[in-house]
Amino acid sequence: AQKVTQAQTEISVVEKEDVTLDCVYETRDTTYYLFWYKQPPSGELVFLIRRNSFDEQNEISGRYSWNFQKSTSSFNFTITASQVVDSAVYFCALPPPGSGNTGKLIFGQGTTLQVKP
Amino acid sequence: DTAVSQTPKYLVTQMGNDKSIKCEQNLGHDTMYWYKQDSKKFLKIMFSYNNKELIINETVPNRFSPKSPDKAHLNLHINSLELGDSAVYFCASSQDGNSPLHFGNGTRLTVT
């Protein structure tokens, strides 16, 4: 079964701390995409990254970095030197097997990150 | 310019009423979606349309009827609203099924 687990329901850090949000997934597909989305307090859903399972190189974008490890089925997200504006709910997602080109995504439960000043 | 816009932003209505949510995207995408986010923030797909054709109907009650007059629009009509329909409904679009979803700002539906 397709499953995305974000075991951390809520994380609270103080500004400038580094924080890692965990994502563990299950899939029977051999190739697949993984996604992270951000939902700030204003409510919109913002795309952060898409990772192809072929590519296990870590991705860095400014203060954000992603560690994809196919061997452990994990796609973790690290924010370096967190800021108050990083406070949001973060979702990990992947397509269910056999979904083809439908665009259907299975979302994790989300991790609420609170960054305190 | 707003890429994916949905209206209204808030919708408060009584049980039994019928309501519609409209969605439009100006990204030229072929695929559009409706997702539902419940009170626990859980996101789940409801429908997916590709170029006006229904691709996914995720065991949603028949009271929910999507309509896509053209590939830039995907509306959601809900009949006989129930308390359990209260949620945030997100419209989204993507270039294809493997591309990132671009979400609208959501419609918070409250059924009283």
PDB file of C-alpha atoms in Angstrom:
ATOM      1  CA  ALA A   1       0.000   0.000   0.000  1.00  0.00           C
ATOM      2  CA  GLN A   2       1.056   3.514  -0.644  1.00  0.00           C
ATOM      3  CA  LYS A   3       1.822   5.349   2.521  1.00  0.00           C
ATOM      4  CA  VAL A   4       3.539   8.556   3.574  1.00  0.00           C
ATOM      5  CA  THR A   5       4.423   8.958   7.232  1.00  0.00           C
ATOM      6  CA  GLN A   6       5.441  12.176   8.876  1.00  0.00           C
ATOM      7  CA  ALA A   7       5.906  11.011  12.424  1.00  0.00           C
ATOM      8  CA  GLN A   8       6.540  14.476  13.851  1.00  0.00           C
ATOM      9  CA  THR A   9       3.174  16.092  14.377  1.00  0.00           C
ATOM     10  CA  GLU A  10       4.537  19.324  15.791  1.00  0.00           C
ATOM     11  CA  ILE A  11       8.004  20.766  16.159  1.00  0.00           C
ATOM     12  CA  SER A  12       8.900  23.928  17.993  1.00  0.00           C
ATOM     13  CA  VAL A  13      12.282  25.585  17.635  1.00  0.00           C
ATOM     14  CA  VAL A  14      13.838  28.913  18.390  1.00  0.00           C
ATOM     15  CA  GLU A  15      14.875  31.142  15.543  1.00  0.00           C
ATOM     16  CA  LYS A  16      18.265  30.325  14.021  1.00  0.00           C
ATOM     17  CA  GLU A  17      18.089  26.706  15.052  1.00  0.00           C
ATOM     18  CA  ASP A  18      18.351  24.012  12.388  1.00  0.00           C
ATOM     19  CA  VAL A  19      15.391  21.669  12.119  1.00  0.00           C
ATOM     20  CA  THR A  20      14.760  18.462  10.186  1.00  0.00           C
ATOM     21  CA  LEU A  21      11.328  17.264   9.174  1.00  0.00           C
ATOM     22  CA  ASP A  22      11.122  13.552   8.571  1.00  0.00           C
ATOM     23  CA  CYS A  23       9.247  11.776   5.804  1.00  0.00           C
ATOM     24  CA  VAL A  24       9.134   8.021   5.384  1.00  0.00           C
ATOM     25  CA  TYR A  25       7.192   6.446   2.572  1.00  0.00           C
ATOM     26  CA  GLU A  26       6.118   3.075   1.283  1.00  0.00           C
ATOM     27  CA  THR A  27       5.732   2.268  -2.375  1.00  0.00           C
ATOM     28  CA  ARG A  28       5.911  -0.731  -4.643  1.00  0.00           C
ATOM     29  CA  ASP A  29       6.852   1.401  -7.618  1.00  0.00           C
ATOM     30  CA  THR A  30      10.471   1.238  -8.755  1.00  0.00           C
ATOM     31  CA  THR A  31      10.408   4.782 -10.087  1.00  0.00           C
ATOM     32  CA  TYR A  32       8.408   7.566  -8.566  1.00  0.00           C
ATOM     33  CA  TYR A  33       8.376  11.205  -7.621  1.00  0.00           C
ATOM     34  CA  LEU A  34       8.386  12.690  -4.145  1.00  0.00           C
ATOM     35  CA  PHE A  35       7.154  16.135  -3.214  1.00  0.00           C
ATOM     36  CA  TRP A  36       7.222  18.609  -0.362  1.00  0.00           C
ATOM     37  CA  TYR A  37       4.624  21.325   0.085  1.00  0.00           C
ATOM     38  CA  LYS A  38       4.392  24.149   2.599  1.00  0.00           C
ATOM     39  CA  GLN A  39       1.188  25.538   4.093  1.00  0.00           C
ATOM     40  CA  PRO A  40       1.818  28.788   5.978  1.00  0.00           C
ATOM     41  CA  PRO A  41      -0.712  30.172   8.480  1.00  0.00           C
ATOM     42  CA  SER A  42      -2.392  32.085   5.646  1.00  0.00           C
ATOM     43  CA  GLY A  43      -3.555  28.708   4.337  1.00  0.00           C
ATOM     44  CA  GLU A  44      -2.283  28.402   0.789  1.00  0.00           C
ATOM     45  CA  LEU A  45      -0.332  25.365  -0.344  1.00  0.00           C
ATOM     46  CA  VAL A  46       3.054  26.104  -1.839  1.00  0.00           C
ATOM     47  CA  PHE A  47       5.161  23.665  -3.813  1.00  0.00           C
ATOM     48  CA  LEU A  48       8.725  23.337  -2.506  1.00  0.00           C
ATOM     49  CA  ILE A  49      10.419  20.495  -4.319  1.00  0.00           C
ATOM     50  CA  ARG A  50       9.930  17.476  -6.549  1.00  0.00           C
ATOM     51  CA  ARG A  51      12.458  14.649  -6.463  1.00  0.00           C
ATOM     52  CA  ASN A  52      12.734  11.780  -8.928  1.00  0.00           C
ATOM     53  CA  SER A  53      13.610   8.461  -7.345  1.00  0.00           C
ATOM     54  CA  PHE A  54      16.416   8.060  -9.856  1.00  0.00           C
ATOM     55  CA  ASP A  55      18.226  11.015  -8.370  1.00  0.00           C
ATOM     56  CA  GLU A  56      19.559  10.470  -4.880  1.00  0.00           C
ATOM     57  CA  GLN A  57      21.680  13.563  -4.758  1.00  0.00           C
ATOM     58  CA  ASN A  58      20.837  15.920  -1.975  1.00  0.00           C
ATOM     59  CA  GLU A  59      19.117  19.105  -3.027  1.00  0.00           C
ATOM     60  CA  ILE A  60      19.876  22.502  -1.546  1.00  0.00           C
ATOM     61  CA  SER A  61      17.937  25.677  -2.090  1.00  0.00           C
ATOM     62  CA  GLY A  62      19.082  28.511   0.123  1.00  0.00           C
ATOM     63  CA  ARG A  63      18.371  27.519   3.718  1.00  0.00           C
ATOM     64  CA  TYR A  64      16.381  24.501   2.605  1.00  0.00           C
ATOM     65  CA  SER A  65      17.896  21.112   1.889  1.00  0.00           C
ATOM     66  CA  TRP A  66      16.485  17.696   1.202  1.00  0.00           C
ATOM     67  CA  ASN A  67      18.031  14.314   1.906  1.00  0.00           C
ATOM     68  CA  PHE A  68      16.598  11.514  -0.194  1.00  0.00           C
ATOM     69  CA  GLN A  69      17.625   7.984   0.726  1.00  0.00           C
ATOM     70  CA  LYS A  70      15.970   5.307  -1.338  1.00  0.00           C
ATOM     71  CA  SER A  71      17.453   2.528   0.780  1.00  0.00           C
ATOM     72  CA  THR A  72      15.543   3.707   3.824  1.00  0.00           C
ATOM     73  CA  SER A  73      12.560   5.152   1.902  1.00  0.00           C
ATOM     74  CA  SER A  74      13.076   8.530   3.448  1.00  0.00           C
ATOM     75  CA  PHE A  75      12.925  12.039   2.069  1.00  0.00           C
ATOM     76  CA  ASN A  76      13.811  14.380   4.903  1.00  0.00           C
ATOM     77  CA  PHE A  77      13.702  18.146   4.812  1.00  0.00           C
ATOM     78  CA  THR A  78      16.103  20.364   6.724  1.00  0.00           C
ATOM     79  CA  ILE A  79      15.780  24.071   7.352  1.00  0.00           C
ATOM     80  CA  THR A  80      19.029  25.705   8.356  1.00  0.00           C
ATOM     81  CA  ALA A  81      18.995  28.791  10.557  1.00  0.00           C
ATOM     82  CA  SER A  82      15.225  28.748  10.843  1.00  0.00           C
ATOM     83  CA  GLN A  83      13.243  31.956  10.739  1.00  0.00           C
ATOM     84  CA  VAL A  84       9.823  32.907  12.045  1.00  0.00           C
ATOM     85  CA  VAL A  85       8.543  32.984   8.450  1.00  0.00           C
ATOM     86  CA  ASP A  86       9.297  29.268   8.201  1.00  0.00           C
ATOM     87  CA  SER A  87       6.444  28.593  10.600  1.00  0.00           C
ATOM     88  CA  ALA A  88       4.008  26.469   8.629  1.00  0.00           C
ATOM     89  CA  VAL A  89       2.653  22.996   8.105  1.00  0.00           C
ATOM     90  CA  TYR A  90       4.883  20.964   5.829  1.00  0.00           C
ATOM     91  CA  PHE A  91       3.590  18.062   3.789  1.00  0.00           C
ATOM     92  CA  CYS A  92       5.443  15.250   2.098  1.00  0.00           C
ATOM     93  CA  ALA A  93       3.646  13.504  -0.766  1.00  0.00           C
ATOM     94  CA  LEU A  94       4.016  10.894  -3.500  1.00  0.00           C
ATOM     95  CA  PRO A  95       1.802   9.382  -6.194  1.00  0.00           C
ATOM     96  CA  PRO A  96       0.160   6.048  -5.474  1.00  0.00           C
ATOM     97  CA  PRO A  97       1.359   3.093  -7.555  1.00  0.00           C
ATOM     98  CA  GLY A  98      -0.204   2.678 -10.915  1.00  0.00           C
ATOM     99  CA  SER A  99      -1.607   6.186 -10.857  1.00  0.00           C
ATOM    100  CA  GLY A 100       0.081   6.861 -14.163  1.00  0.00           C
ATOM    101  CA  ASN A 101      -0.178  10.430 -15.295  1.00  0.00           C
ATOM    102  CA  THR A 102      -3.195  11.279 -13.163  1.00  0.00           C
ATOM    103  CA  GLY A 103      -1.405  13.631 -10.801  1.00  0.00           C
ATOM    104  CA  LYS A 104      -2.981  11.999  -7.789  1.00  0.00           C
ATOM    105  CA  LEU A 105      -0.892  12.447  -4.662  1.00  0.00           C
ATOM    106  CA  ILE A 106      -0.948  10.722  -1.308  1.00  0.00           C
ATOM    107  CA  PHE A 107      -0.070  13.278   1.362  1.00  0.00           C
ATOM    108  CA  GLY A 108       1.503  12.670   4.723  1.00  0.00           C
ATOM    109  CA  GLN A 109      -0.224  13.908   7.844  1.00  0.00           C
ATOM    110  CA  GLY A 110       1.862  17.059   7.858  1.00  0.00           C
ATOM    111  CA  THR A 111       4.330  18.440  10.382  1.00  0.00           C
ATOM    112  CA  THR A 112       3.527  21.738  12.036  1.00  0.00           C
ATOM    113  CA  LEU A 113       6.684  23.749  12.515  1.00  0.00           C
ATOM    114  CA  GLN A 114       6.660  26.667  14.900  1.00  0.00           C
ATOM    115  CA  VAL A 115       9.679  28.918  14.899  1.00  0.00           C
ATOM    116  CA  LYS A 116       9.777  31.221  17.899  1.00  0.00           C
ATOM    117  CA  PRO A 117      11.650  34.503  17.871  1.00  0.00           C
TER     118      PRO A 117
ATOM    119  CA  ASP B   1      -1.555  37.569 -11.936  1.00  0.00           C
ATOM    120  CA  THR B   2      -3.096  34.815  -9.861  1.00  0.00           C
ATOM    121  CA  ALA B   3      -2.230  31.416 -11.325  1.00  0.00           C
ATOM    122  CA  VAL B   4      -5.026  29.356  -9.771  1.00  0.00           C
ATOM    123  CA  SER B   5      -7.931  31.307  -8.393  1.00  0.00           C
ATOM    124  CA  GLN B   6     -10.942  29.930  -6.652  1.00  0.00           C
ATOM    125  CA  THR B   7     -14.030  31.644  -5.317  1.00  0.00           C
ATOM    126  CA  PRO B   8     -15.391  32.181  -2.821  1.00  0.00           C
ATOM    127  CA  LYS B   9     -12.702  32.151  -0.150  1.00  0.00           C
ATOM    128  CA  TYR B  10     -15.239  31.548   2.594  1.00  0.00           C
ATOM    129  CA  LEU B  11     -18.592  29.833   2.344  1.00  0.00           C
ATOM    130  CA  VAL B  12     -20.936  29.536   5.292  1.00  0.00           C
ATOM    131  CA  THR B  13     -24.216  27.782   4.684  1.00  0.00           C
ATOM    132  CA  GLN B  14     -26.852  25.654   6.312  1.00  0.00           C
ATOM    133  CA  MET B  15     -27.365  21.934   6.030  1.00  0.00           C
ATOM    134  CA  GLY B  16     -29.362  20.886   3.025  1.00  0.00           C
ATOM    135  CA  ASN B  17     -28.353  23.799   0.856  1.00  0.00           C
ATOM    136  CA  ASP B  18     -26.625  23.547  -2.509  1.00  0.00           C
ATOM    137  CA  LYS B  19     -23.457  25.513  -3.179  1.00  0.00           C
ATOM    138  CA  SER B  20     -20.774  25.894  -5.816  1.00  0.00           C
ATOM    139  CA  ILE B  21     -17.090  26.692  -5.778  1.00  0.00           C
ATOM    140  CA  LYS B  22     -15.447  28.023  -8.895  1.00  0.00           C
ATOM    141  CA  CYS B  23     -11.872  27.539 -10.000  1.00  0.00           C
ATOM    142  CA  GLU B  24      -9.884  28.983 -12.843  1.00  0.00           C
ATOM    143  CA  GLN B  25      -6.251  28.623 -13.837  1.00  0.00           C
ATOM    144  CA  ASN B  26      -4.290  30.773 -16.259  1.00  0.00           C
ATOM    145  CA  LEU B  27      -1.207  28.561 -16.426  1.00  0.00           C
ATOM    146  CA  GLY B  28      -2.248  26.706 -19.554  1.00  0.00           C
ATOM    147  CA  HIS B  29      -2.220  23.421 -17.658  1.00  0.00           C
ATOM    148  CA  ASP B  30      -4.115  20.423 -18.955  1.00  0.00           C
ATOM    149  CA  THR B  31      -4.950  18.853 -15.607  1.00  0.00           C
ATOM    150  CA  MET B  32      -7.036  20.236 -12.759  1.00  0.00           C
ATOM    151  CA  TYR B  33      -7.964  18.829  -9.389  1.00  0.00           C
ATOM    152  CA  TRP B  34     -10.092  19.195  -6.334  1.00  0.00           C
ATOM    153  CA  TYR B  35      -8.542  18.304  -2.990  1.00  0.00           C
ATOM    154  CA  LYS B  36     -10.233  18.342   0.393  1.00  0.00           C
ATOM    155  CA  GLN B  37      -8.447  19.251   3.617  1.00  0.00           C
ATOM    156  CA  ASP B  38     -10.212  18.234   6.790  1.00  0.00           C
ATOM    157  CA  SER B  39      -9.982  19.787  10.237  1.00  0.00           C
ATOM    158  CA  LYS B  40      -6.882  17.736  11.017  1.00  0.00           C
ATOM    159  CA  LYS B  41      -5.129  19.140   7.959  1.00  0.00           C
ATOM    160  CA  PHE B  42      -5.344  15.835   6.125  1.00  0.00           C
ATOM    161  CA  LEU B  43      -5.333  16.362   2.353  1.00  0.00           C
ATOM    162  CA  LYS B  44      -7.099  14.007   0.025  1.00  0.00           C
ATOM    163  CA  ILE B  45      -7.835  14.121  -3.667  1.00  0.00           C
ATOM    164  CA  MET B  46     -11.458  14.227  -4.735  1.00  0.00           C
ATOM    165  CA  PHE B  47     -11.406  14.653  -8.495  1.00  0.00           C
ATOM    166  CA  SER B  48      -9.010  15.089 -11.357  1.00  0.00           C
ATOM    167  CA  TYR B  49      -9.778  16.312 -14.857  1.00  0.00           C
ATOM    168  CA  ASN B  50      -7.510  16.210 -17.859  1.00  0.00           C
ATOM    169  CA  ASN B  51      -8.536  18.501 -20.682  1.00  0.00           C
ATOM    170  CA  LYS B  52     -12.164  18.491 -19.509  1.00  0.00           C
ATOM    171  CA  GLU B  53     -12.284  14.726 -19.090  1.00  0.00           C
ATOM    172  CA  LEU B  54     -12.807  13.147 -15.677  1.00  0.00           C
ATOM    173  CA  ILE B  55      -9.765  11.065 -14.744  1.00  0.00           C
ATOM    174  CA  ILE B  56     -10.183  10.478 -11.028  1.00  0.00           C
ATOM    175  CA  ASN B  57     -13.310  10.233  -8.941  1.00  0.00           C
ATOM    176  CA  GLU B  58     -12.074   9.255  -5.534  1.00  0.00           C
ATOM    177  CA  THR B  59     -15.197   7.617  -4.074  1.00  0.00           C
ATOM    178  CA  VAL B  60     -16.728  10.959  -3.370  1.00  0.00           C
ATOM    179  CA  PRO B  61     -20.478  11.039  -2.590  1.00  0.00           C
ATOM    180  CA  ASN B  62     -22.715  11.739  -5.552  1.00  0.00           C
ATOM    181  CA  ARG B  63     -23.703  15.001  -3.912  1.00  0.00           C
ATOM    182  CA  PHE B  64     -20.397  16.351  -5.186  1.00  0.00           C
ATOM    183  CA  SER B  65     -20.392  17.039  -8.892  1.00  0.00           C
ATOM    184  CA  PRO B  66     -17.433  18.593 -10.646  1.00  0.00           C
ATOM    185  CA  LYS B  67     -17.846  20.322 -13.965  1.00  0.00           C
ATOM    186  CA  SER B  68     -15.145  21.404 -16.372  1.00  0.00           C
ATOM    187  CA  PRO B  69     -16.506  23.655 -19.124  1.00  0.00           C
ATOM    188  CA  ASP B  70     -13.000  24.040 -20.538  1.00  0.00           C
ATOM    189  CA  LYS B  71      -9.536  23.037 -19.488  1.00  0.00           C
ATOM    190  CA  ALA B  72      -8.974  26.308 -17.629  1.00  0.00           C
ATOM    191  CA  HIS B  73     -11.988  25.903 -15.376  1.00  0.00           C
ATOM    192  CA  LEU B  74     -13.070  23.277 -12.899  1.00  0.00           C
ATOM    193  CA  ASN B  75     -16.071  23.997 -10.724  1.00  0.00           C
ATOM    194  CA  LEU B  76     -17.407  21.997  -7.816  1.00  0.00           C
ATOM    195  CA  HIS B  77     -21.097  21.819  -7.034  1.00  0.00           C
ATOM    196  CA  ILE B  78     -22.275  20.306  -3.791  1.00  0.00           C
ATOM    197  CA  ASN B  79     -25.879  19.308  -3.227  1.00  0.00           C
ATOM    198  CA  SER B  80     -27.656  18.777   0.081  1.00  0.00           C
ATOM    199  CA  LEU B  81     -24.753  19.935   2.190  1.00  0.00           C
ATOM    200  CA  GLU B  82     -24.020  18.024   5.369  1.00  0.00           C
ATOM    201  CA  LEU B  83     -22.125  18.983   8.499  1.00  0.00           C
ATOM    202  CA  GLY B  84     -19.319  16.601   7.542  1.00  0.00           C
ATOM    203  CA  ASP B  85     -18.712  18.535   4.355  1.00  0.00           C
ATOM    204  CA  SER B  86     -17.173  21.329   6.386  1.00  0.00           C
ATOM    205  CA  ALA B  87     -13.555  21.532   5.243  1.00  0.00           C
ATOM    206  CA  VAL B  88     -11.184  23.521   3.118  1.00  0.00           C
ATOM    207  CA  TYR B  89     -11.464  22.701  -0.565  1.00  0.00           C
ATOM    208  CA  PHE B  90      -8.455  23.313  -2.753  1.00  0.00           C
ATOM    209  CA  CYS B  91      -8.415  23.551  -6.489  1.00  0.00           C
ATOM    210  CA  ALA B  92      -5.115  22.781  -8.202  1.00  0.00           C
ATOM    211  CA  SER B  93      -3.637  22.394 -11.643  1.00  0.00           C
ATOM    212  CA  SER B  94      -0.545  20.829 -13.151  1.00  0.00           C
ATOM    213  CA  GLN B  95       1.073  20.573 -16.535  1.00  0.00           C
ATOM    214  CA  ASP B  96       0.883  16.799 -16.400  1.00  0.00           C
ATOM    215  CA  GLY B  97       0.460  14.056 -13.842  1.00  0.00           C
ATOM    216  CA  ASN B  98       4.048  14.115 -12.660  1.00  0.00           C
ATOM    217  CA  SER B  99       4.428  17.863 -12.457  1.00  0.00           C
ATOM    218  CA  PRO B 100       4.025  19.855  -9.264  1.00  0.00           C
ATOM    219  CA  LEU B 101       0.546  20.915  -8.316  1.00  0.00           C
ATOM    220  CA  HIS B 102      -0.253  24.601  -8.249  1.00  0.00           C
ATOM    221  CA  PHE B 103      -2.917  25.192  -5.657  1.00  0.00           C
ATOM    222  CA  GLY B 104      -5.511  27.877  -5.314  1.00  0.00           C
ATOM    223  CA  ASN B 105      -5.886  29.617  -1.963  1.00  0.00           C
ATOM    224  CA  GLY B 106      -8.638  27.323  -0.826  1.00  0.00           C
ATOM    225  CA  THR B 107     -12.315  27.717   0.010  1.00  0.00           C
ATOM    226  CA  ARG B 108     -13.243  27.266   3.636  1.00  0.00           C
ATOM    227  CA  LEU B 109     -16.693  25.710   3.689  1.00  0.00           C
ATOM    228  CA  THR B 110     -18.612  25.757   6.950  1.00  0.00           C
ATOM    229  CA  VAL B 111     -21.909  23.933   7.132  1.00  0.00           C
ATOM    230  CA  THR B 112     -24.093  24.805  10.105  1.00  0.00           C
TER     231      THR B 112
END
